Coordinates of C-alpha atoms in Angstrom, one line a residue:
Chain A
M1 CA 0.1 -0.1 0.0
A2 CA 1.4 3.5 -1.1
A3 CA 2.1 5.6 1.9
F4 CA 3.7 9.2 2.7
T5 CA 7.1 9.1 4.4
P6 CA 6.7 11.2 7.6
T7 CA 9.8 13.3 8.7
A8 CA 9.8 15.4 12.0
R9 CA 7.5 17.8 10.0
S10 CA 4.5 15.3 9.6
Q11 CA 5.3 12.7 12.3
V12 CA 2.3 12.9 14.7
R13 CA 3.8 12.9 18.3
R14 CA 0.9 12.8 20.5
R15 CA -1.2 9.6 20.4
P16 CA 0.5 8.2 17.6
Q17 CA -1.8 5.3 17.5
R18 CA -4.3 7.6 15.9
A19 CA -2.1 8.5 13.0
A20 CA -1.9 7.0 9.7
Y21 CA 0.5 7.9 6.7
D22 CA -1.0 5.8 4.0
E23 CA -2.6 7.4 1.1
A24 CA -5.9 5.4 1.8
A25 CA -6.3 7.2 4.9
V26 CA -4.9 10.6 3.9
Y27 CA -7.1 10.5 0.7
G28 CA -10.1 9.2 2.7
V29 CA -10.2 12.3 4.8
L30 CA -9.3 14.8 2.0
D31 CA -11.8 13.1 -0.4
A32 CA -14.7 13.6 2.1
G33 CA -13.9 17.5 2.4
V34 CA -14.2 20.5 0.4
M35 CA -12.9 23.3 2.9
A36 CA -9.4 23.3 3.7
H37 CA -7.3 25.7 6.0
V38 CA -4.2 26.9 4.0
G39 CA -1.3 28.0 6.3
Y40 CA 1.4 30.2 5.0
V41 CA 3.8 32.7 6.2
I42 CA 4.3 36.5 5.2
D43 CA 7.5 38.3 7.1
G44 CA 7.3 35.6 10.1
Q45 CA 3.5 36.0 10.6
P46 CA 1.4 32.8 10.1
Y47 CA -1.9 33.2 8.2
V48 CA -4.6 30.4 8.0
T49 CA -7.1 31.1 5.2
P50 CA -9.9 28.8 4.5
T51 CA -10.6 27.9 1.0
A52 CA -12.1 25.0 -1.1
Y53 CA -9.6 22.8 -2.6
W54 CA -9.8 19.6 -4.4
R55 CA -7.3 16.8 -4.8
E56 CA -6.2 14.9 -8.0
G57 CA -3.8 12.0 -7.2
R58 CA -0.9 13.4 -4.9
R59 CA -1.9 17.1 -5.8
L60 CA -4.1 19.5 -4.2
Y61 CA -5.6 22.4 -6.0
W62 CA -7.3 25.7 -4.7
H63 CA -8.0 29.0 -6.4
G64 CA -9.2 32.6 -5.9
A65 CA -9.2 36.0 -7.4
A66 CA -5.9 37.2 -9.0
A67 CA -5.7 39.6 -6.3
S68 CA -5.7 37.3 -3.6
R69 CA -2.7 37.7 -0.9
M70 CA -2.9 34.2 0.0
L71 CA -2.5 32.9 -3.6
E72 CA 0.0 35.8 -4.3
T73 CA 2.2 34.4 -1.5
V74 CA 1.7 30.6 -1.6
A75 CA 2.3 30.6 -5.4
Q76 CA 5.8 31.8 -5.0
G77 CA 6.8 28.6 -3.8
L78 CA 6.7 29.0 -0.4
P79 CA 6.2 26.2 1.9
V80 CA 2.4 25.5 2.9
C81 CA 0.5 23.4 5.3
V82 CA -3.0 22.5 4.2
T83 CA -5.2 21.3 6.8
V84 CA -8.5 19.5 6.5
S85 CA -10.7 18.5 9.4
F86 CA -14.0 17.1 10.4
L87 CA -15.7 17.4 13.9
D88 CA -17.6 14.1 14.3
G89 CA -18.8 14.4 18.0
F90 CA -18.8 15.7 21.7
V91 CA -17.2 13.3 24.1
V92 CA -18.7 14.0 27.5
G93 CA -17.3 12.7 30.6
R94 CA -18.1 12.7 34.3
S95 CA -15.0 14.5 35.2
G96 CA -13.3 17.5 33.3
I97 CA -10.4 16.0 31.7
T98 CA -12.4 13.1 30.2
H99 CA -14.4 15.6 28.0
S100 CA -13.2 15.7 24.4
V101 CA -13.9 15.8 20.9
N102 CA -14.1 13.1 18.1
Y103 CA -12.5 14.3 14.8
R104 CA -10.9 13.2 11.4
S105 CA -8.1 15.4 10.2
V106 CA -5.0 15.5 7.5
M107 CA -2.0 18.0 7.5
A108 CA -0.6 18.1 4.1
F109 CA 2.7 19.6 3.6
G110 CA 4.1 20.9 0.4
R111 CA 4.9 24.1 -1.9
A112 CA 2.3 25.4 -3.9
R113 CA 3.3 26.8 -7.6
L114 CA 0.8 28.7 -9.7
V115 CA -0.6 27.4 -12.7
E116 CA -0.2 29.9 -15.5
D117 CA -0.9 28.2 -18.7
I118 CA -4.7 29.1 -19.6
A119 CA -5.3 25.7 -21.0
E120 CA -4.1 24.2 -17.7
V121 CA -6.1 26.4 -15.8
R122 CA -9.2 25.6 -17.8
A123 CA -8.8 21.7 -17.4
A124 CA -8.1 22.3 -13.7
M125 CA -11.2 24.3 -13.1
D126 CA -13.4 21.9 -15.2
A127 CA -11.7 19.2 -13.0
F128 CA -13.1 21.0 -10.0
V129 CA -16.7 21.2 -11.0
D130 CA -16.4 17.4 -12.5
R131 CA -15.0 16.5 -8.9
L132 CA -18.0 17.9 -7.3
Y133 CA -20.5 17.3 -10.0
A134 CA -19.4 14.4 -12.0
G135 CA -20.3 15.0 -15.7
R136 CA -21.4 18.6 -15.1
P137 CA -18.8 20.5 -17.0
V138 CA -20.3 19.8 -20.5
K139 CA -23.6 21.0 -19.4
L140 CA -22.3 24.6 -18.7
R141 CA -21.7 27.8 -20.3
P142 CA -18.0 27.4 -21.4
T143 CA -15.7 29.9 -19.5
T144 CA -13.9 32.6 -21.5
D145 CA -10.1 33.0 -21.3
D146 CA -10.9 36.6 -19.8
E147 CA -12.7 35.0 -17.2
L148 CA -10.1 32.3 -16.5
R149 CA -7.3 35.3 -16.3
R150 CA -9.2 36.7 -13.4
L151 CA -8.5 34.0 -11.2
K152 CA -5.2 32.5 -9.7
L153 CA -4.8 28.6 -9.6
V154 CA -2.4 27.2 -7.6
E155 CA -1.3 23.5 -7.2
M156 CA 0.8 21.7 -4.4
E157 CA 2.2 18.4 -4.8
I158 CA 1.8 16.6 -1.4
E159 CA 5.5 15.9 0.1
E160 CA 4.0 14.6 3.3
A161 CA 0.8 14.2 5.0
S162 CA -0.5 12.7 8.2
A163 CA -4.3 11.5 8.9
K164 CA -5.3 11.6 12.6
I165 CA -8.6 10.1 13.5
K166 CA -10.2 9.8 16.9
D167 CA -13.5 8.1 17.2
T168 CA -13.9 6.9 20.8
G169 CA -16.4 6.8 23.9
V170 CA -15.8 8.2 27.0
G171 CA -12.2 7.4 28.4
D172 CA -14.1 7.0 31.9
L173 CA -11.6 6.8 34.7
P174 CA -11.3 4.7 37.9
A175 CA -12.0 8.0 40.0
D176 CA -15.1 8.9 38.0
E177 CA -16.9 5.7 38.8
G178 CA -20.2 6.2 40.9
W179 CA -20.2 10.0 39.7
G180 CA -23.8 10.7 38.9
A181 CA -23.3 12.9 35.8
W182 CA -24.6 11.7 32.3
F183 CA -21.7 10.6 30.2
G184 CA -21.5 9.4 26.5
V185 CA -21.3 11.1 23.0
F186 CA -23.1 13.5 21.0
P187 CA -22.3 12.6 17.3
V188 CA -21.9 15.6 15.0
E189 CA -23.3 15.2 11.4
T190 CA -22.9 17.6 8.5
R191 CA -25.8 17.0 5.9
I192 CA -27.2 18.7 2.8
G193 CA -30.3 20.8 3.5
A194 CA -33.3 21.5 1.0
P195 CA -32.2 22.7 -2.1
L196 CA -32.8 26.2 -3.1
P197 CA -33.3 26.7 -6.9
D198 CA -32.5 29.8 -8.2
P199 CA -35.9 31.9 -8.8
R200 CA -35.0 32.0 -12.5
N201 CA -34.2 28.1 -12.9
L202 CA -36.2 26.2 -15.4
T203 CA -34.3 23.0 -15.4
P204 CA -34.6 20.0 -13.3
R205 CA -31.7 18.6 -11.2
T206 CA -29.4 16.2 -13.2
D207 CA -27.4 13.3 -12.3
D208 CA -24.6 15.2 -11.6
L209 CA -26.1 16.7 -8.6
S210 CA -27.6 13.5 -7.3
P211 CA -24.9 13.0 -4.5
Y212 CA -26.2 16.2 -2.8
A213 CA -29.9 14.9 -2.0
E214 CA -31.3 16.5 0.9
G215 CA -30.3 14.9 3.9
A216 CA -27.1 13.2 2.4
R217 CA -24.0 13.3 4.7
L218 CA -21.5 15.9 3.4
D219 CA -18.7 13.6 3.5
D220 CA -20.5 10.9 1.9
A221 CA -21.7 12.9 -1.2
L222 CA -18.1 14.4 -1.6
A223 CA -16.5 10.9 -1.4
T224 CA -19.2 9.7 -3.7
A225 CA -18.7 12.3 -6.1
A226 CA -15.0 11.9 -6.3
A227 CA -15.3 8.0 -6.6
R228 CA -17.6 8.8 -9.8
T229 CA -15.0 11.0 -11.5
Y230 CA -11.5 9.3 -10.4
G231 CA -12.8 5.8 -9.8
A232 CA -13.2 4.0 -6.4
P233 CA -10.8 5.2 -3.7
V234 CA -7.4 3.4 -3.1
S235 CA -7.9 0.0 -1.3
T236 CA -7.1 -0.2 2.5
Chain B
M1 CA -20.1 49.5 19.1
A2 CA -16.6 48.0 20.0
A3 CA -14.3 46.7 17.1
F4 CA -11.1 45.7 16.2
T5 CA -8.7 48.0 14.3
P6 CA -7.5 46.2 11.2
T7 CA -4.1 46.6 10.0
A8 CA -2.5 45.2 6.8
R9 CA -2.5 41.8 8.5
S10 CA -6.2 41.7 9.0
Q11 CA -7.5 44.1 6.4
V12 CA -9.7 41.9 4.2
R13 CA -8.4 42.9 0.5
R14 CA -10.8 40.6 -1.4
R15 CA -14.5 41.6 -1.4
P16 CA -14.3 43.9 1.3
Q17 CA -18.1 44.2 1.6
R18 CA -18.0 40.8 2.9
A19 CA -15.5 41.9 5.7
A20 CA -16.5 43.0 9.4
Y21 CA -14.4 44.0 12.2
D22 CA -16.7 44.6 14.8
E23 CA -16.8 42.2 18.1
A24 CA -20.4 41.3 17.4
A25 CA -19.6 39.8 14.0
V26 CA -16.3 38.3 15.1
Y27 CA -17.8 37.0 18.3
G28 CA -20.9 35.8 16.4
V29 CA -18.6 33.4 14.4
L30 CA -16.2 32.4 17.4
D31 CA -19.1 31.5 19.7
A32 CA -20.9 29.2 17.1
G33 CA -17.9 27.0 16.8
V34 CA -15.5 24.9 18.8
M35 CA -12.9 23.7 16.3
A36 CA -10.3 26.1 15.2
H37 CA -7.5 26.2 13.0
V38 CA -4.1 27.1 14.6
G39 CA -1.4 28.4 12.5
Y40 CA 2.1 29.0 13.7
V41 CA 5.6 28.8 12.3
I42 CA 8.6 26.8 13.2
D43 CA 11.9 27.5 11.4
G44 CA 10.1 28.9 8.5
Q45 CA 7.6 26.2 8.1
P46 CA 4.0 26.8 8.6
Y47 CA 1.7 24.3 10.7
V48 CA -2.0 24.5 10.9
T49 CA -3.5 22.3 13.5
P50 CA -7.1 21.9 14.3
T51 CA -8.0 22.1 18.0
A52 CA -11.1 23.0 20.2
Y53 CA -11.2 26.4 21.7
W54 CA -13.2 28.6 23.6
R55 CA -13.5 32.3 23.9
E56 CA -13.9 34.6 27.0
G57 CA -13.8 38.5 26.4
R58 CA -11.0 39.3 24.0
R59 CA -9.3 36.0 24.6
L60 CA -9.2 32.8 23.0
Y61 CA -8.1 29.7 24.8
W62 CA -7.2 26.2 23.9
H63 CA -5.3 23.3 25.4
G64 CA -3.6 19.9 24.9
A65 CA -1.1 17.6 26.1
A66 CA 2.0 18.8 27.7
A67 CA 4.0 17.2 25.2
S68 CA 2.3 19.1 22.2
R69 CA 4.6 20.6 20.0
M70 CA 2.0 22.9 18.8
L71 CA 1.3 23.9 22.4
E72 CA 5.1 24.1 23.0
T73 CA 5.6 26.4 20.2
V74 CA 2.6 28.8 20.5
A75 CA 3.0 29.1 24.1
Q76 CA 6.7 31.0 23.6
G77 CA 4.9 33.9 22.5
L78 CA 5.3 33.6 18.8
P79 CA 2.5 35.1 16.4
V80 CA -0.4 33.0 15.9
C81 CA -3.4 33.0 13.5
V82 CA -6.3 31.3 14.8
T83 CA -9.2 30.7 12.0
V84 CA -12.7 29.3 12.4
S85 CA -14.8 28.6 9.5
F86 CA -18.1 27.3 8.7
L87 CA -19.3 25.9 5.2
D88 CA -22.8 26.9 4.6
G89 CA -23.5 25.8 1.2
F90 CA -22.7 25.0 -2.5
V91 CA -23.7 27.6 -4.8
V92 CA -24.2 26.0 -8.2
G93 CA -24.1 28.0 -11.5
R94 CA -24.9 27.7 -15.1
S95 CA -21.2 28.5 -15.9
G96 CA -18.0 26.9 -14.1
I97 CA -16.9 30.3 -12.7
T98 CA -20.4 31.1 -10.9
H99 CA -19.9 27.7 -8.8
S100 CA -18.8 28.8 -5.2
V101 CA -19.3 28.2 -1.7
N102 CA -21.1 30.1 1.2
Y103 CA -19.5 30.2 4.3
R104 CA -18.5 32.2 7.5
S105 CA -15.0 32.8 8.9
V106 CA -12.8 34.6 11.4
M107 CA -9.3 35.0 11.5
A108 CA -7.8 36.1 14.9
F109 CA -4.3 37.3 15.2
G110 CA -2.1 37.4 18.5
R111 CA 0.4 36.0 20.5
A112 CA -0.3 32.9 22.8
R113 CA 1.2 32.6 26.3
L114 CA 1.2 29.5 28.5
V115 CA -1.1 29.5 31.5
E116 CA 1.0 28.0 34.1
D117 CA -0.5 28.8 37.5
I118 CA -2.5 25.7 38.4
A119 CA -5.3 27.5 39.9
E120 CA -5.9 29.6 36.9
V121 CA -5.6 26.2 34.8
R122 CA -8.3 24.7 36.7
A123 CA -10.5 27.9 36.6
A124 CA -9.9 27.7 32.5
M125 CA -10.7 24.4 32.1
D126 CA -13.9 24.4 34.3
A127 CA -14.7 27.5 32.1
F128 CA -14.4 25.4 29.0
V129 CA -16.5 22.7 30.2
D130 CA -19.3 25.6 31.6
R131 CA -19.1 27.4 28.3
L132 CA -20.2 24.3 26.3
Y133 CA -22.4 22.7 29.1
A134 CA -23.6 25.7 31.3
G135 CA -23.6 24.7 35.1
R136 CA -21.8 21.2 34.5
P137 CA -18.7 21.6 36.2
V138 CA -20.3 21.0 39.7
K139 CA -21.7 18.0 38.5
L140 CA -18.4 16.6 37.8
R141 CA -15.9 14.5 39.6
P142 CA -12.9 17.3 40.4
T143 CA -9.8 17.3 38.6
T144 CA -6.7 16.6 40.4
D145 CA -3.5 18.9 40.3
D146 CA -1.7 15.9 38.8
E147 CA -4.2 15.7 36.1
L148 CA -4.2 19.2 35.5
R149 CA -0.1 19.0 35.3
R150 CA -0.5 16.7 32.5
L151 CA -2.0 19.4 30.1
K152 CA -1.0 22.6 28.5
L153 CA -3.1 25.5 28.5
V154 CA -2.7 28.5 26.4
E155 CA -4.5 31.8 26.0
M156 CA -4.2 34.6 23.4
E157 CA -5.4 38.1 23.5
I158 CA -6.9 38.8 20.1
E159 CA -4.9 41.8 18.7
E160 CA -6.7 41.9 15.3
A161 CA -9.7 39.8 14.0
S162 CA -11.9 40.1 10.6
A163 CA -15.0 38.1 10.1
K164 CA -16.0 37.2 6.5
I165 CA -19.4 36.1 5.3
K166 CA -20.7 34.8 2.3
D167 CA -24.3 34.1 2.0
T168 CA -25.6 34.6 -1.5
G169 CA -27.4 32.7 -4.4
V170 CA -26.1 32.4 -7.9
G171 CA -24.3 35.2 -9.4
D172 CA -25.8 34.4 -12.7
L173 CA -24.0 36.2 -15.5
P174 CA -25.8 37.6 -18.8
A175 CA -23.7 35.0 -20.8
D176 CA -25.4 32.2 -18.7
E177 CA -28.9 33.2 -19.5
G178 CA -30.8 30.6 -21.5
W179 CA -28.2 27.9 -20.6
G180 CA -30.3 24.7 -19.3
A181 CA -28.4 23.5 -16.3
W182 CA -30.1 23.6 -12.7
F183 CA -28.9 26.4 -10.6
G184 CA -29.2 27.1 -7.1
V185 CA -27.9 26.6 -3.6
F186 CA -27.3 23.4 -1.8
P187 CA -27.3 24.6 1.8
V188 CA -25.0 22.7 4.3
E189 CA -26.1 22.2 7.9
T190 CA -24.1 20.9 10.9
R191 CA -26.4 19.0 13.4
I192 CA -26.3 16.9 16.7
G193 CA -27.1 13.2 16.0
A194 CA -28.8 10.9 18.5
P195 CA -27.1 10.7 21.7
L196 CA -24.8 7.6 22.6
P197 CA -25.1 7.2 26.3
D198 CA -22.2 5.2 27.6
P199 CA -23.3 1.8 28.4
R200 CA -22.3 2.2 32.0
N201 CA -24.4 5.5 32.3
L202 CA -27.0 5.3 34.9
T203 CA -28.0 9.2 34.9
P204 CA -30.7 11.2 32.7
R205 CA -29.2 13.9 30.6
T206 CA -29.4 17.2 32.7
D207 CA -30.2 20.9 31.5
D208 CA -26.4 21.6 31.0
L209 CA -26.8 19.1 27.9
S210 CA -30.0 20.5 26.6
P211 CA -28.7 22.7 23.8
Y212 CA -27.2 19.4 22.3
A213 CA -30.7 17.8 21.5
E214 CA -30.8 15.6 18.5
G215 CA -31.5 17.5 15.3
A216 CA -30.1 20.9 17.1
R217 CA -28.1 22.9 14.6
L218 CA -24.4 22.9 16.2
D219 CA -23.8 26.6 15.6
D220 CA -26.9 27.4 17.3
A221 CA -26.6 25.0 20.2
L222 CA -22.9 26.5 20.8
A223 CA -24.3 30.0 20.7
T224 CA -27.0 29.3 23.0
A225 CA -24.5 27.5 25.5
A226 CA -22.3 30.6 25.2
A227 CA -25.0 32.8 25.9
R228 CA -26.1 30.9 29.1
T229 CA -22.7 31.0 30.3
Y230 CA -21.5 34.6 29.5
G231 CA -24.9 36.1 28.7
A232 CA -26.3 37.4 25.8
P233 CA -23.8 38.3 22.8
V234 CA -22.8 41.7 22.4
S235 CA -25.5 43.7 20.6
T236 CA -25.1 44.2 16.8

């Protein structure tokens, strides 16, 4: 099974039993999300910008307006950390220190580069729509070169990545025994709500949008959409 | 109305009409969340660590195990960026470039310091439980000093912060007119699932847990819990 090789940068030090470096674990988290937190440094000051992203193989992509400070900076080939996380639950204990949260997260490290070739930008932007809504690009009004020039696209080869997952019940302690407080887990679920068609819309929803049915789990919808576009995820 | 004063660091350059610097807007986002992405720098390399946080006044707090690299680093008084964001929807257009996401986010800047006094740590850890579950600390088995020494608590005075919110329909363009693709918004909602009591639990759920009822929106639950502990949010 293909895996990332951790160095001091990505090695998980706390609770290493919760960490994984194989592509299946890392891509499992990355393909279940659409919002990343991109960390970069300007003059020693860290910035963390939330942004939509997508993955193709070992590459992550994100984009924004041409004037974006974040994109301007990261596209210079500076080191970047891209983190994706999901809150999965509140763990509620019978003592303060047994309270915690369940989560899935990935930290991915690399250097971003600006994609400048307009044909490459067009292909990548189509790939983003396709990754979210398999088969949609051909249904859309084609983007013009002028429109593409108004955005900046960056790509980052993942050099190292680690996944960390916590999915536990309460770590009740001997000292907590007999203490009369409710203890357990409140799961947290992110789902698609009722669709809001534009008032001018005249077209029924097509199959490319089907993963985003009302009530669908967002992580499932995104993973399903990615599998439709890229094929089944790597085996575990 | 009290507000943060932006400098070049926190001034939103892209789409400034979506930005706000007043406490009501910033705290509105911060008090609706529990997971932050903390950005910091070690030897020029940015790191973004997801972590649970809470707010009291202009201070943010987070904690972890005493051996945590993140806490060890940020507690040295280095500059930190704490970002909180929520994905609120997928905006689906009739051309590639009118696809986007709706979101709420805050970037908060400051320097973290380690809280070392054990009584202060105890009070803050109780405050975290109380912020999430108003009135719960008195129901819990008291934490020992040894247990408190095994964790590191950091506090950060927010020096600057900006909120950015996008909550729009499709920015349909003249060129998209007549194009036969469904367009509109898929809202995204994060809610509390069915509670999972620990198999050993014998105690009914008490009022401190009531905001986390099955089906409650997570942002509402957290904002309600914060208001119960700290009073109503600052007026807008």
